[in-house]
Coordinates of C-alpha atoms (C1' of nucleotides) in Angstrom, one line a residue:
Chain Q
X716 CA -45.9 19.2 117.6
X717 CA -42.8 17.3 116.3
X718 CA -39.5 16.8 118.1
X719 CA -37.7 18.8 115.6
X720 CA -39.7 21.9 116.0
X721 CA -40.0 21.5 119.5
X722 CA -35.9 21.7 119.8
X723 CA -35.8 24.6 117.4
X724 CA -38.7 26.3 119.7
X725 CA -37.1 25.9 122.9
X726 CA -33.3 27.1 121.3
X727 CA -35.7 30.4 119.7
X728 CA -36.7 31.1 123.7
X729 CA -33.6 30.4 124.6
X730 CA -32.1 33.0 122.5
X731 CA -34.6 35.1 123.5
X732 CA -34.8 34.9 127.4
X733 CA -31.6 33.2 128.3
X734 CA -33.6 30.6 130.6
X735 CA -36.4 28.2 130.4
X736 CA -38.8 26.6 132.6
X737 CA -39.6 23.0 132.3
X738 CA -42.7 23.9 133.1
X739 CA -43.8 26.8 131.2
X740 CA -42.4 24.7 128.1
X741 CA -44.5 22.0 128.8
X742 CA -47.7 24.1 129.0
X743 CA -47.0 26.1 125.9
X744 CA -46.0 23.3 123.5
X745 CA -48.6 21.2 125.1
X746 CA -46.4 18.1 125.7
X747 CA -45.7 16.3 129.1
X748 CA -42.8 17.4 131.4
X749 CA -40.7 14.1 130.5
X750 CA -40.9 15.1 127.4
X751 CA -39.6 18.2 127.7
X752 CA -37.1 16.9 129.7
X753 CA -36.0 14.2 127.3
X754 CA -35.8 17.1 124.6
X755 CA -33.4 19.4 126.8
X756 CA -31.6 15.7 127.9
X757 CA -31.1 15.6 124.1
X758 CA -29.7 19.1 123.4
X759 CA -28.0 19.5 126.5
X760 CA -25.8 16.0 125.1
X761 CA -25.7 18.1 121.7
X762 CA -24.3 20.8 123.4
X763 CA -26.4 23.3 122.6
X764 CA -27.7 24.4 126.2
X765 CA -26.6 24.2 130.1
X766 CA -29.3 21.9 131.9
X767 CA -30.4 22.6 135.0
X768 CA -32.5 21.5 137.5
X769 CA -36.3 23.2 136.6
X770 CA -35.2 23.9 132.9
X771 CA -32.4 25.0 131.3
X772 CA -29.6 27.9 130.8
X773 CA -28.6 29.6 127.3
X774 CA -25.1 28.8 126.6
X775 CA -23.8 31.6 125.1
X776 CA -24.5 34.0 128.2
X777 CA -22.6 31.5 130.7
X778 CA -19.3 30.4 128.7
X779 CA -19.0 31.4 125.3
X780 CA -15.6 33.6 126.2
X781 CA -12.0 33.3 126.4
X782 CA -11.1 30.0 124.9
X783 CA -9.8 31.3 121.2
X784 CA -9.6 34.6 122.9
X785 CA -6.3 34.4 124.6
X786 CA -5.1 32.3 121.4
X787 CA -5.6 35.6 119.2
X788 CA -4.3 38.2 121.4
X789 CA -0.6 37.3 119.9
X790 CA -2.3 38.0 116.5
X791 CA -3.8 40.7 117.6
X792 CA 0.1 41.9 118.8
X793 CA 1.2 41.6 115.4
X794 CA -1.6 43.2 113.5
X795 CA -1.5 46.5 116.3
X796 CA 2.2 46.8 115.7
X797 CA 1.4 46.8 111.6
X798 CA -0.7 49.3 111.7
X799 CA 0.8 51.6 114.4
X800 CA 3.2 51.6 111.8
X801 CA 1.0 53.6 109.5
X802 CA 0.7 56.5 112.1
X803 CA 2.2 59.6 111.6
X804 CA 2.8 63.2 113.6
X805 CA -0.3 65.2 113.2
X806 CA -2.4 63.0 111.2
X807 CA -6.7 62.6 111.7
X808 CA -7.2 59.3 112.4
X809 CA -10.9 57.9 112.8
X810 CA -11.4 54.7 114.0
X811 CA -14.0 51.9 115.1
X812 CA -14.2 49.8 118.2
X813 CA -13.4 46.3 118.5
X814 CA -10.3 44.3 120.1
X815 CA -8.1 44.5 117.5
X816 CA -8.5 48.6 117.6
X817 CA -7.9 48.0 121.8
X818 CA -4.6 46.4 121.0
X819 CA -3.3 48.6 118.2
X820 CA -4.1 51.9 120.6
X821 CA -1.5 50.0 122.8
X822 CA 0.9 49.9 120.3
X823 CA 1.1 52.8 119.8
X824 CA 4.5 55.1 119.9
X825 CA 4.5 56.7 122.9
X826 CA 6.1 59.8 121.5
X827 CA 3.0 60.2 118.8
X828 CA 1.4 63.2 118.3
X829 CA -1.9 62.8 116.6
X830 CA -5.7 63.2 117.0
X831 CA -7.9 60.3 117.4
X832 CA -11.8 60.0 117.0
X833 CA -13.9 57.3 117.5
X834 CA -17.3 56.1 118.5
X835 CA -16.1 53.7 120.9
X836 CA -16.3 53.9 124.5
X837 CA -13.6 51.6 125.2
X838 CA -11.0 52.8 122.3
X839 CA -11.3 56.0 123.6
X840 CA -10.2 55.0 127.0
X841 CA -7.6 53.3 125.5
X842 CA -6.6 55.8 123.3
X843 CA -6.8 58.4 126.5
X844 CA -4.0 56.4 128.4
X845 CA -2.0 57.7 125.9
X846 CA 0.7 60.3 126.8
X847 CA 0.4 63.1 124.1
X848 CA -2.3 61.9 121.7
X849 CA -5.3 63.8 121.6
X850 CA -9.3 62.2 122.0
X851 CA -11.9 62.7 120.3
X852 CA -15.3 60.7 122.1
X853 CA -18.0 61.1 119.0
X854 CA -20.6 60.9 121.5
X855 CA -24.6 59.6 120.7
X856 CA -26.9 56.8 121.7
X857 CA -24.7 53.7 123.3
X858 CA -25.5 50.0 121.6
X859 CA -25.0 48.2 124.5
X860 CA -23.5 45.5 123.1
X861 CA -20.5 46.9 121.0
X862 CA -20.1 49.7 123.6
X863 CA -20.4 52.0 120.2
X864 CA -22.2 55.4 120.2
X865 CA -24.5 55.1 117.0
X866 CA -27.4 57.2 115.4
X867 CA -28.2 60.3 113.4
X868 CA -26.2 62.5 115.8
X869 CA -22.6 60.4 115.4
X870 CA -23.2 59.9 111.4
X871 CA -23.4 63.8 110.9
X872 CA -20.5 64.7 113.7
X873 CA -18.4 62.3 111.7
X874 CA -19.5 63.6 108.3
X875 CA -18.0 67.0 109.7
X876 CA -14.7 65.7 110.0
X877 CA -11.4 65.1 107.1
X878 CA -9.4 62.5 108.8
X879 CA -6.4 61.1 106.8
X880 CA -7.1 57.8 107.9
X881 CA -9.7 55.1 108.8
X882 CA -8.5 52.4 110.7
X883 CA -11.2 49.6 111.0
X884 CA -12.0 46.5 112.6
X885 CA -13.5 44.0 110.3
X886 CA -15.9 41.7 111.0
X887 CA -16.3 39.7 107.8
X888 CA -14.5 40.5 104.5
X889 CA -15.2 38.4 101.3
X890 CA -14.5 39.3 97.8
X891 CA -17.5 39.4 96.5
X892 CA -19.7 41.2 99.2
X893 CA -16.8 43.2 100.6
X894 CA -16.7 44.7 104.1
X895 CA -19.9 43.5 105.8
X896 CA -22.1 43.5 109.3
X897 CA -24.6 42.7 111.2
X898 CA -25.7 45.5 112.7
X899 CA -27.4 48.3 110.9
X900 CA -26.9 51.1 113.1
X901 CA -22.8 50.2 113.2
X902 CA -22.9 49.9 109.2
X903 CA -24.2 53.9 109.5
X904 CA -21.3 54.7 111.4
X905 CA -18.5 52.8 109.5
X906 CA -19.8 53.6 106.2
X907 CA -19.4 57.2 107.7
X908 CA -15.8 56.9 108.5
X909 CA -14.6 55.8 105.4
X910 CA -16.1 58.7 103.5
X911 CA -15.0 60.7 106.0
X912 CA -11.5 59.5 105.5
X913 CA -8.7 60.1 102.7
X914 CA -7.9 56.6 103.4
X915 CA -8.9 53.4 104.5
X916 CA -7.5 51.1 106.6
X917 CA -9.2 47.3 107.9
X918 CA -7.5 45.5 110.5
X919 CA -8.5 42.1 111.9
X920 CA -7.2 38.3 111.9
X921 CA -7.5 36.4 108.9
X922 CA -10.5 34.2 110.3
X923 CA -12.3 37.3 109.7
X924 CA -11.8 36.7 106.1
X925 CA -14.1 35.3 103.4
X926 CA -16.3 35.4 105.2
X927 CA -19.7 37.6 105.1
X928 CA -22.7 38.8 107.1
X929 CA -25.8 40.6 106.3
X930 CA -25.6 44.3 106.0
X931 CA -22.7 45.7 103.6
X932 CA -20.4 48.2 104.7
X933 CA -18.4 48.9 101.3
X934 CA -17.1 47.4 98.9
X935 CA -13.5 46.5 98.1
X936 CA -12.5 49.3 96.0
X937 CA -13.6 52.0 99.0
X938 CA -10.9 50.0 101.2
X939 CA -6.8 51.2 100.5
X940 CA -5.3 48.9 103.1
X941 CA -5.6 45.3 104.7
X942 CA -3.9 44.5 107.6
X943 CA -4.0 40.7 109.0
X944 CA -1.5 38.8 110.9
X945 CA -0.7 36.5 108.0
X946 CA 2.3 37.4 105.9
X947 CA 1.6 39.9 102.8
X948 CA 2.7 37.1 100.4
X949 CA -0.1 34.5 101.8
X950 CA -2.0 32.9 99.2
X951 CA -5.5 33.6 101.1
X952 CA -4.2 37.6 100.7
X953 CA -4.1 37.4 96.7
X954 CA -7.5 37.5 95.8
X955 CA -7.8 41.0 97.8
X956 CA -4.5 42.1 96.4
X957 CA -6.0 41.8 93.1
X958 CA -9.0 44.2 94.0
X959 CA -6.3 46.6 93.9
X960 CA -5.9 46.4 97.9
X961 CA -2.3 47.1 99.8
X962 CA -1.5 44.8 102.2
X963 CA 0.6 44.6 105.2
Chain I
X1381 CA -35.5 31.5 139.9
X1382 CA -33.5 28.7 139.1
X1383 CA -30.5 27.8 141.7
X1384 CA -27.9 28.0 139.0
X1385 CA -29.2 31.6 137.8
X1386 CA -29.4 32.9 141.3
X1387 CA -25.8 31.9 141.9
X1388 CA -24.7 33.6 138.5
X1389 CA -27.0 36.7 139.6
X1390 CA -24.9 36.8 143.4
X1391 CA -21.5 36.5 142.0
X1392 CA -22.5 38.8 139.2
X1393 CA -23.5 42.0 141.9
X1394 CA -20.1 40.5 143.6
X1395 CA -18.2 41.6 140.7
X1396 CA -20.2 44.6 140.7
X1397 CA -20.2 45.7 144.6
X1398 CA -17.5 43.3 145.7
X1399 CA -20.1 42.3 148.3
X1400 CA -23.5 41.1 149.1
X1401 CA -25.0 40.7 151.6
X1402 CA -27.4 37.9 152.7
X1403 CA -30.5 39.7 153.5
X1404 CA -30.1 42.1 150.4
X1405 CA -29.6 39.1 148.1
X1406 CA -33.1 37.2 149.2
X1407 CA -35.2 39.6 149.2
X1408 CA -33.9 41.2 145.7
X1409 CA -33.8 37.2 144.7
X1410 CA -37.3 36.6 146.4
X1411 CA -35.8 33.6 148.2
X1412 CA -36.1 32.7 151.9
X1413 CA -32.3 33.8 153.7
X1414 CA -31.3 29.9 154.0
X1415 CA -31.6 29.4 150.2
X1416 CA -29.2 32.2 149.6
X1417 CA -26.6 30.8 152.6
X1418 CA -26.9 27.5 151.1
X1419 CA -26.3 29.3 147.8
X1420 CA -23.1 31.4 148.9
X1421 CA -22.3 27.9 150.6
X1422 CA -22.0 26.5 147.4
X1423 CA -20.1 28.8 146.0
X1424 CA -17.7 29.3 149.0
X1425 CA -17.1 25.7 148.1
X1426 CA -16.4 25.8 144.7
X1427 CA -13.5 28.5 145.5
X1428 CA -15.8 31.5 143.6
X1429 CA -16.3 33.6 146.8
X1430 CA -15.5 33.7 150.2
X1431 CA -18.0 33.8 152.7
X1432 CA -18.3 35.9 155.5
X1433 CA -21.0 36.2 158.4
X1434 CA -24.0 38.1 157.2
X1435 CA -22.9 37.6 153.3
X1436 CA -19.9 37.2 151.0
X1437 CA -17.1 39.2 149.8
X1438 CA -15.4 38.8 146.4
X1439 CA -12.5 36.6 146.5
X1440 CA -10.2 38.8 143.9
X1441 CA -11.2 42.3 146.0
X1442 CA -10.1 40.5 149.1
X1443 CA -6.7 39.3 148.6
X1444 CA -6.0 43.2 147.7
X1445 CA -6.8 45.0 151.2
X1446 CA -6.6 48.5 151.6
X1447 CA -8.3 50.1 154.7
X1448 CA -8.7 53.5 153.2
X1449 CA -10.1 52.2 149.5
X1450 CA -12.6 49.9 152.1
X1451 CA -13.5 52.3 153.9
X1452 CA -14.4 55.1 151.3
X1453 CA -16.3 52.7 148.8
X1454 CA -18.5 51.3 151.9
X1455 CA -19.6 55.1 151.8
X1456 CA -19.7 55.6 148.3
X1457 CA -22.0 52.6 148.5
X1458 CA -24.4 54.3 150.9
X1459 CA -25.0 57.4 148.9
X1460 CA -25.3 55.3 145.9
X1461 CA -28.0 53.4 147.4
X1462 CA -29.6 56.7 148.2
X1463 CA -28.9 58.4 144.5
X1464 CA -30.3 55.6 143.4
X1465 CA -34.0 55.8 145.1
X1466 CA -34.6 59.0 143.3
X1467 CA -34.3 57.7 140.3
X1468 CA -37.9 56.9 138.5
X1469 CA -38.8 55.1 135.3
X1470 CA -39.1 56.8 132.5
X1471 CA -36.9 59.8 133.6
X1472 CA -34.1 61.4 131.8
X1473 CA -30.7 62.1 133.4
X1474 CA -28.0 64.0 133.2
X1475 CA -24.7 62.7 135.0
X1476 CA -20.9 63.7 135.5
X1477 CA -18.2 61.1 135.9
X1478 CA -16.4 60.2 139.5
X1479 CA -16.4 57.6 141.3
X1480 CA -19.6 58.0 143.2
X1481 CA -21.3 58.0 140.0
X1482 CA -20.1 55.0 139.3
X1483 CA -20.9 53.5 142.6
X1484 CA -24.0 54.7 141.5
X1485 CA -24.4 53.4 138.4
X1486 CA -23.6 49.9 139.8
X1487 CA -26.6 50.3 142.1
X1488 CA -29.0 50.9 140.3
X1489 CA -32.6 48.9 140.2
X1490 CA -32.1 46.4 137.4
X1491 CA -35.6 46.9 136.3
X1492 CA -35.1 50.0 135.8
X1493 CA -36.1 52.0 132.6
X1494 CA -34.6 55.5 132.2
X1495 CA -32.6 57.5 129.6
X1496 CA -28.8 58.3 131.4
X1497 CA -26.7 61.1 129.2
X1498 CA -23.2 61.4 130.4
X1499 CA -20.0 62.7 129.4
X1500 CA -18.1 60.4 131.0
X1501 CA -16.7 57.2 129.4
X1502 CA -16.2 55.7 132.5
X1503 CA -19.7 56.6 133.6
X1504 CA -21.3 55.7 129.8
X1505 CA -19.7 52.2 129.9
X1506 CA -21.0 51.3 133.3
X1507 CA -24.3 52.4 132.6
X1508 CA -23.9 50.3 129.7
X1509 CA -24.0 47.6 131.2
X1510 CA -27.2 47.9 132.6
X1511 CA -29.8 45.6 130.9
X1512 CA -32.7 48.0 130.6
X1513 CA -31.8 51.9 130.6
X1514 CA -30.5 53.6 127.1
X1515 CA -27.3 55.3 127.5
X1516 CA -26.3 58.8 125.6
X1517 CA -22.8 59.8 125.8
X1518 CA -22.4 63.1 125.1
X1519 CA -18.9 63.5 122.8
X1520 CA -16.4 65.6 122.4
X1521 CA -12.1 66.5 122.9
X1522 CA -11.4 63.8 125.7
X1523 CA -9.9 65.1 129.0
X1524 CA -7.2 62.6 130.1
X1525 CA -7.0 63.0 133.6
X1526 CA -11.2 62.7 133.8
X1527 CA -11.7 61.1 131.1
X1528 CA -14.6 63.7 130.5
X1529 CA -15.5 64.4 127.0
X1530 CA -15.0 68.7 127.1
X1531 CA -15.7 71.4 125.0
X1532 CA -18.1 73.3 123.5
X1533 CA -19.6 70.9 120.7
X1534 CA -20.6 69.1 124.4
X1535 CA -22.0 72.0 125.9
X1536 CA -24.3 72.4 123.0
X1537 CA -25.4 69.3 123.2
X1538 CA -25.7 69.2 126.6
X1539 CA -27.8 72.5 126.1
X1540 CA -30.2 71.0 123.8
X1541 CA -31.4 68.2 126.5
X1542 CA -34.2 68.8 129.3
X1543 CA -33.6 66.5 132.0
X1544 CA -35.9 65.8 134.9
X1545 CA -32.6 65.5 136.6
X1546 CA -28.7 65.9 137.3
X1547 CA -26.9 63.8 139.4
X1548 CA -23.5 65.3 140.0
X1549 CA -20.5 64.2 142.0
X1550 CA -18.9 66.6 144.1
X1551 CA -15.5 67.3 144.4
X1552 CA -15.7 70.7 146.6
X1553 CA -18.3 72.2 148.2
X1554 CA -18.8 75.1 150.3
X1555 CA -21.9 77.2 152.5
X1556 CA -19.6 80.6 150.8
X1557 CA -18.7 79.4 147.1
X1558 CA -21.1 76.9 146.7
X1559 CA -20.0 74.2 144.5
X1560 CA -16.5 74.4 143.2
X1561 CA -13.9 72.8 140.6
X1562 CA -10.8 73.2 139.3
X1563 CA -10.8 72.3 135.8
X1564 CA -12.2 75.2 133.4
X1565 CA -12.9 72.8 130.6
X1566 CA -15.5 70.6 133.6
X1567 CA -16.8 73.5 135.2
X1568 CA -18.2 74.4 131.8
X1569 CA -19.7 71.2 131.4
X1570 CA -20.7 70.8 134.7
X1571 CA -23.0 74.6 134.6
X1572 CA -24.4 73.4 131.4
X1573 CA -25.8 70.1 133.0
X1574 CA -26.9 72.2 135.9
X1575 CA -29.0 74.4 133.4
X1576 CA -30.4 71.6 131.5
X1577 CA -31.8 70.0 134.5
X1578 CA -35.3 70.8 136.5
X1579 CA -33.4 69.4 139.7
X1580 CA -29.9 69.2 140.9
X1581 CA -28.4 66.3 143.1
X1582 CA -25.0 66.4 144.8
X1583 CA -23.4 63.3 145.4
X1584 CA -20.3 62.5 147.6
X1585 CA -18.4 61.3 150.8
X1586 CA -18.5 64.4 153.3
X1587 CA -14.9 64.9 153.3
X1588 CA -15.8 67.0 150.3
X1589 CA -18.1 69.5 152.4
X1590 CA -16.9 73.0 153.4
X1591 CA -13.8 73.0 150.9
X1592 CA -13.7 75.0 148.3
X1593 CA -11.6 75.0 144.8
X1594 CA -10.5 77.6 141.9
X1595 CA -13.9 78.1 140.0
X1596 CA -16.8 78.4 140.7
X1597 CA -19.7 75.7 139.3
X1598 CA -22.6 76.9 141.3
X1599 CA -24.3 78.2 143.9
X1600 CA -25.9 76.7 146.9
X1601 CA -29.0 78.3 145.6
X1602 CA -29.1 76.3 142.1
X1603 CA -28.5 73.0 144.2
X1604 CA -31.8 71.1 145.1
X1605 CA -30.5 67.8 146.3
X1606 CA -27.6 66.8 148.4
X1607 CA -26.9 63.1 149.1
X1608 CA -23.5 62.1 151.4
X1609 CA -23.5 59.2 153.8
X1610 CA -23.9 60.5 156.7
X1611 CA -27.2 60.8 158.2
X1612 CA -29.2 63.8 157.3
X1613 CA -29.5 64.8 161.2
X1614 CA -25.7 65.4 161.1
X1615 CA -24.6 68.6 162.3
X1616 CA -22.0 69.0 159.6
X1617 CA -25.3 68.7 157.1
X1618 CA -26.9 71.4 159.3
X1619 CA -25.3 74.7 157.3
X1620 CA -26.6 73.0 153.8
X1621 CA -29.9 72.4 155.2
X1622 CA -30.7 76.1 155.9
X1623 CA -29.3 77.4 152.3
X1624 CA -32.7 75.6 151.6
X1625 CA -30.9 71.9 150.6
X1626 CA -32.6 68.5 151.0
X1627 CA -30.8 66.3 152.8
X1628 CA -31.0 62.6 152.2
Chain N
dT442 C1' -53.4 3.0 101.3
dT443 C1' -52.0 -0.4 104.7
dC444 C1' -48.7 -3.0 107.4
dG445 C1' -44.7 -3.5 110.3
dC446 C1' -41.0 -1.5 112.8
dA447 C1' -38.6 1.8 115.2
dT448 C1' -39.1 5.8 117.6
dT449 C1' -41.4 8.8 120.5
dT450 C1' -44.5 9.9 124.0
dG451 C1' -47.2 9.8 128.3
dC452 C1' -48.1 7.8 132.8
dG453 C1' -47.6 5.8 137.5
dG454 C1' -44.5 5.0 141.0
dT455 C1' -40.0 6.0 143.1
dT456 C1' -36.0 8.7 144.2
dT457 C1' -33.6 12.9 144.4
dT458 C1' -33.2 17.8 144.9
dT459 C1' -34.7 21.9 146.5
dT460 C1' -36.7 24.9 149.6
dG461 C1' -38.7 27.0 153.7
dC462 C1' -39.5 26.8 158.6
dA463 C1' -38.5 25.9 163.5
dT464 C1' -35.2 25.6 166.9
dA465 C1' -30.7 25.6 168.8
dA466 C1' -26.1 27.4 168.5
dT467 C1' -23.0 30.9 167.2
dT468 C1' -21.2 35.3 166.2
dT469 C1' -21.2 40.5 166.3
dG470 C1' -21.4 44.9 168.2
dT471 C1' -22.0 47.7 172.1
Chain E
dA528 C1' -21.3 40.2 179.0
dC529 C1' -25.6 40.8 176.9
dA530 C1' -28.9 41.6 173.2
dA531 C1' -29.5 41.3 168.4
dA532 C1' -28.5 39.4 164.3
dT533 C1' -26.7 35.5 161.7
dT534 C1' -25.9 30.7 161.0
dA535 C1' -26.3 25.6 161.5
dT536 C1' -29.2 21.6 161.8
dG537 C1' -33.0 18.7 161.3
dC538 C1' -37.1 18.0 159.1
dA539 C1' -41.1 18.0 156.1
dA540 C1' -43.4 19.4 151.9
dA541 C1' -43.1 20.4 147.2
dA542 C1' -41.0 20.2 142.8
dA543 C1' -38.3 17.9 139.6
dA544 C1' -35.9 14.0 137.7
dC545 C1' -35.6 9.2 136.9
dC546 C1' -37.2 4.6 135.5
dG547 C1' -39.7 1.2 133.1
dC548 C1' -43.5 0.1 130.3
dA549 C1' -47.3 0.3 127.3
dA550 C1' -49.7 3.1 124.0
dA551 C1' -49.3 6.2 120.2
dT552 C1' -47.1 8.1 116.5
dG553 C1' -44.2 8.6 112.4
dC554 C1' -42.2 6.6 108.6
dG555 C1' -40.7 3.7 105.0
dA556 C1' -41.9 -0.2 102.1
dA557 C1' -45.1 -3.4 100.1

DNA sequence: TTCGCATTTGCGGTTTTTTGCATAATTTGT
DNA sequence: ACAAATTATGCAAAAAACCGCAAATGCGAA
């Protein structure tokens, strides 16, 4: 077995399991315990794992949080007060999950009188601190890691509903592939809302931008506004507003 | 076990139960007792807990001390522990919200395998963090002060489940009017998951017993299960016991 | 292919870390 | 104050890490 493919193995169980055992690696890539050692000595320097004595630690699970976070929660600011902008008196408002949505349910007006829906667990709570706005939990099946309820039984609920307005988190936007995931069941559930919805609104920080993953959501024409924390005139903006897309 | 995974497991259940105990920790860790104190020694070091005799409490719950919050969620504790033996792999279960059921939901075996509907977003997101069980929330018009998803889109749904059990938290009960709310919207919800279920458990601190509210949820009769932390011998149980209520 | 060179690997011996146990000391609750 | 539970301490065995070296391997060039 060569070195290479022994480092991609142990990052795969790493990925997988979150921990590995010196020892187990040893005996399944049939290679001594030094060098198994040397190999997590190597990628441990790279960065790629936590060593520890008797094997090592995925990275991801241990840090992996609140470095850029706090950086973006100013951007975040500025995007939720853009969009609570967009909110009217006794509009339908749909909505994903995601950060972004947490911040612009704080922003906003606390006199607002509208009625929210959305699939996430913590957006609802957010949206439920709220004085006068009314809640709508879609409820089904909860993927564990975006908190979202997802499945056959949130797709149709949301079918059922005319909202004036989708307000979505992005996750990667690109001119070419448009709006785009990595989840299949949360593509279901987005590409819901925006047919459910007279309008479409993405929200997210321009990082999110040209960029793309591997499931697509919809494509540029199906979305009516962008909302970043950039300035409308921004030269990264003009590609989008040439797809015929409003921004803010 | 590694040492550094064990220490991420203790001050994980910290966050969780905002503390451990020593002999609870080795033998759900499989460790001998000194490992763990050597452990929580470590840690007690490094400023990420503060020990105590017999375990360790969480450093952030500490420096906010309220007798009466102490007090009740030492309680709440014991009748999660004892919700939580009932529950079996492979079972499906309906819950309310409360925060016994979150108590409980925190105490649950982390092998665990089990299906949890709930229409509670407080409820659905702890559950959610639970590596192993699925999680259904059940959806609908979100009541604020519960943050209980109400209505009759959730009563359907809730109708078209057959649970092998409902764990409900109490917030009155009574040996005359049996189990008692005072929110319409919940006591709907609350006979529904009653009806769906082949067995009924009560949950909650005994300062709930023999009061009674507005409406009616359900009598004695319909209730197989009660679970508060006293001791099942207690006299104040006594009454329940011979409307034909276990007692754990 | 074959040769030479750099890298990689395995092994023996040593050091360090970790862990569990026994016993003594301490704390806690009654 | 006493009995029970918890903790500290010293110690020994086991596991893991470290070190240096020689053999093996991979790789590029002749």
């Amino acid at each position: 077995m060569l070195k290479q493919e022994r480092q991609e193995y142990i990052l795969h169980q790493l990925n997988l399991h979150n921990k590995v055992l010196c020892a187990d690696l040893s005996s399944k890539m049939g290679v001594s315990d030094d060098t198994v050692r040397r190999d997590l000595q190597e990628l441990s320097q790279e960065d790629k794992l936590i060593k520890v004595h008797g094997g090592a630690l995925s990275k991801s699970f241990h840090t992996a949080f609140d470095r850029e976070m706090v950086y973006n929660i100013e951007n975040k600011n500025i995007i939720a007060k853009k969009a609570a902008a967009l909110v009217q008196n006794g509009m339908y408002i749909l909505t994903s999950g995601g950060t972004s949505i947490l911040e612009f349910a704080k922003s906003l007006d606390q006199q607002l009188n509208a009625t929210f829906f959305t699939c996430s667990l913590n957006a609802a709570i957010e949206f439920a601190h709220h004085p006068s706005i009314e809640v709508v939990m879609i409820g089904d099946k909860i993927a564990k890691e975006s908190m979202l309820a997802t499945g056959a039984s949130a797709v149709q609920a949301i079918e059922s509903i005319q909202a004036d307005l989708c307000i979505m988190g992005i996750n990667s936007m690109d001119t070419q592939f448009g709006l785009s995931e990595n989840d299949w069941e949360v593509v279901q559930i987005k590409k819901a809302m925006i047919k459910a919805s007279k309008k479409t609104v993405c929200i997210g920080i321009s990082e999110k931008l040209n960029s793309q993953q591997k499931i697509k959501v919809a494509n540029l024409d199906e979305i009516d506004i962008l909302i970043t924390e950039l300035d409308p005139n921004d030269p990264l903006l003009a590609p989008y507003k040439q797809h015929g897309i409003i921004i803010y």
